XYZ file of C-alpha atoms in Angstrom:
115
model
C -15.580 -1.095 -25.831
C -13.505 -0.620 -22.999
C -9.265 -1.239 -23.194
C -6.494 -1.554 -20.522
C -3.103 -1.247 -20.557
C -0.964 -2.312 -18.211
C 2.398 -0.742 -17.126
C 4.897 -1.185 -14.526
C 6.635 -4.722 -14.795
C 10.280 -5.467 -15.717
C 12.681 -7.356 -14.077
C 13.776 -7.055 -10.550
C 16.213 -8.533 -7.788
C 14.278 -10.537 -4.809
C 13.544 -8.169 -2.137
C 12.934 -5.386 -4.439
C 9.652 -3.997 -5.371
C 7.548 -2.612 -8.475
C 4.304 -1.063 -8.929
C 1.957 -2.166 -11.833
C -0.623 0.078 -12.853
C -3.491 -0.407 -15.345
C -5.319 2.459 -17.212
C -8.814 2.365 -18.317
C -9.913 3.767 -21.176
C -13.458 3.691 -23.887
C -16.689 4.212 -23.012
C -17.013 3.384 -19.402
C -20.408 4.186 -17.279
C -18.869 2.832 -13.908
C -16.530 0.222 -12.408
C -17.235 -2.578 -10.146
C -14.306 -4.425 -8.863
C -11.092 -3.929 -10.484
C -8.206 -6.790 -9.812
C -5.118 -7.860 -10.636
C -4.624 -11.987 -11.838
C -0.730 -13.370 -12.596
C -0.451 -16.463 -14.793
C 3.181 -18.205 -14.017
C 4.162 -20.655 -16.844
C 2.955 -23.735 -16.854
C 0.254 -22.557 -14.425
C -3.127 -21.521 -14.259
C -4.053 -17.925 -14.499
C -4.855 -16.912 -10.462
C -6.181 -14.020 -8.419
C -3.686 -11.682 -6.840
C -5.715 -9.231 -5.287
C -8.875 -7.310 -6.022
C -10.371 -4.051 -4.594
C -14.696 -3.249 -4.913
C -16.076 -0.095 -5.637
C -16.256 0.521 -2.027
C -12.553 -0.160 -1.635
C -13.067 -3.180 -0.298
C -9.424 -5.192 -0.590
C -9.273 -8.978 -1.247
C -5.719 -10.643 -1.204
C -4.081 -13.896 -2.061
C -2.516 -15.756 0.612
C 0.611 -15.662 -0.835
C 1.367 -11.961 -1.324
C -1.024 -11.026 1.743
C 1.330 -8.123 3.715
C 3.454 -7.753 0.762
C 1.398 -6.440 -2.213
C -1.377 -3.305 -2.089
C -3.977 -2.949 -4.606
C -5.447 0.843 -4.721
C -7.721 2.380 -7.315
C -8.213 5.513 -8.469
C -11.650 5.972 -9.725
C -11.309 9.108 -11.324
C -8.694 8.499 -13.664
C -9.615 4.663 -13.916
C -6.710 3.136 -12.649
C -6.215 0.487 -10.436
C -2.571 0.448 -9.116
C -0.434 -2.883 -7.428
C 2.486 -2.172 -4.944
C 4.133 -5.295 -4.744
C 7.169 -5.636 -2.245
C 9.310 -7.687 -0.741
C 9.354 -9.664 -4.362
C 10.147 -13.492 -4.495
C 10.906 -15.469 -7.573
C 7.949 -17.158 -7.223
C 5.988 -13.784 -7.547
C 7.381 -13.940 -11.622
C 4.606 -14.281 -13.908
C 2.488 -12.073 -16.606
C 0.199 -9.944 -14.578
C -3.384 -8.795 -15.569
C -5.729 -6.207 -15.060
C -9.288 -7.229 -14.858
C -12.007 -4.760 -14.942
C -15.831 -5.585 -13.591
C -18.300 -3.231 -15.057
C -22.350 -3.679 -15.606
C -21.681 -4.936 -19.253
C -19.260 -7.695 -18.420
C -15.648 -8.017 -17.302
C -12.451 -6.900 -19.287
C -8.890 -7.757 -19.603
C -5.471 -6.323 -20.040
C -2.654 -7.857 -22.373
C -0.211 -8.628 -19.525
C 2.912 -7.155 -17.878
C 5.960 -9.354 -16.956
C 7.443 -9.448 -13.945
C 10.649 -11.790 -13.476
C 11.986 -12.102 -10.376
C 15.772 -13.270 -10.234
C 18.999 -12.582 -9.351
């Protein structure tokens, strides 16, 4: 069984930035790709940006030049710098996992956005 917990959101002004982070923890043989999905209300859950085993970085155009994923394989955390922050960035972000026996998900952080 493999968990992850999310840290890192909260509330912030536009402009400002945060850094999620998501630790992995159980029995884990090796990661794939590791990512990081938001789910706004009202919306459906999206991609934000994901990052291979290679390191390898994939972004949504939306946050593209704003937002860095990073991993760090040996402590099995994948990391999200997120700057420049707009209120349409608020949402619950998750932490999605790839492994060889199947994909895993985090509870959620919040990040809000406002003024």
């Amino acid at each position: 069984q493999v968990q992850l917990v999310e840290s890192g959101g909260g509330l912030v002004q536009p402009g400002g930035s945060l850094r999620l982070s998501c630790a992995a923890s159980g029995i884990i043989i090796r990661i794939n790709a590791m990512g990081w999905y938001r789910q706004a209300p009202g919306k459906e859950r999206e991609l934000v940006a994901a990052i291979t085993s290679g390191e390898s970085t994939n972004y949504a155009d939306s946050v593209k030049g704003r937002f860095t994923i990073s991993r760090d394989n040996a402590k099995k955390m994948v990391y999200l710098q997120m700057n420049s922050l707009k209120p349409e960035d608020t949402a619950v972000y998750y932490c999605n996992v790839d492994t060889p026996y199947g994909g895993y998900w985090g509870k959620g952080t919040l990040v809000t956005v406002s003024s």
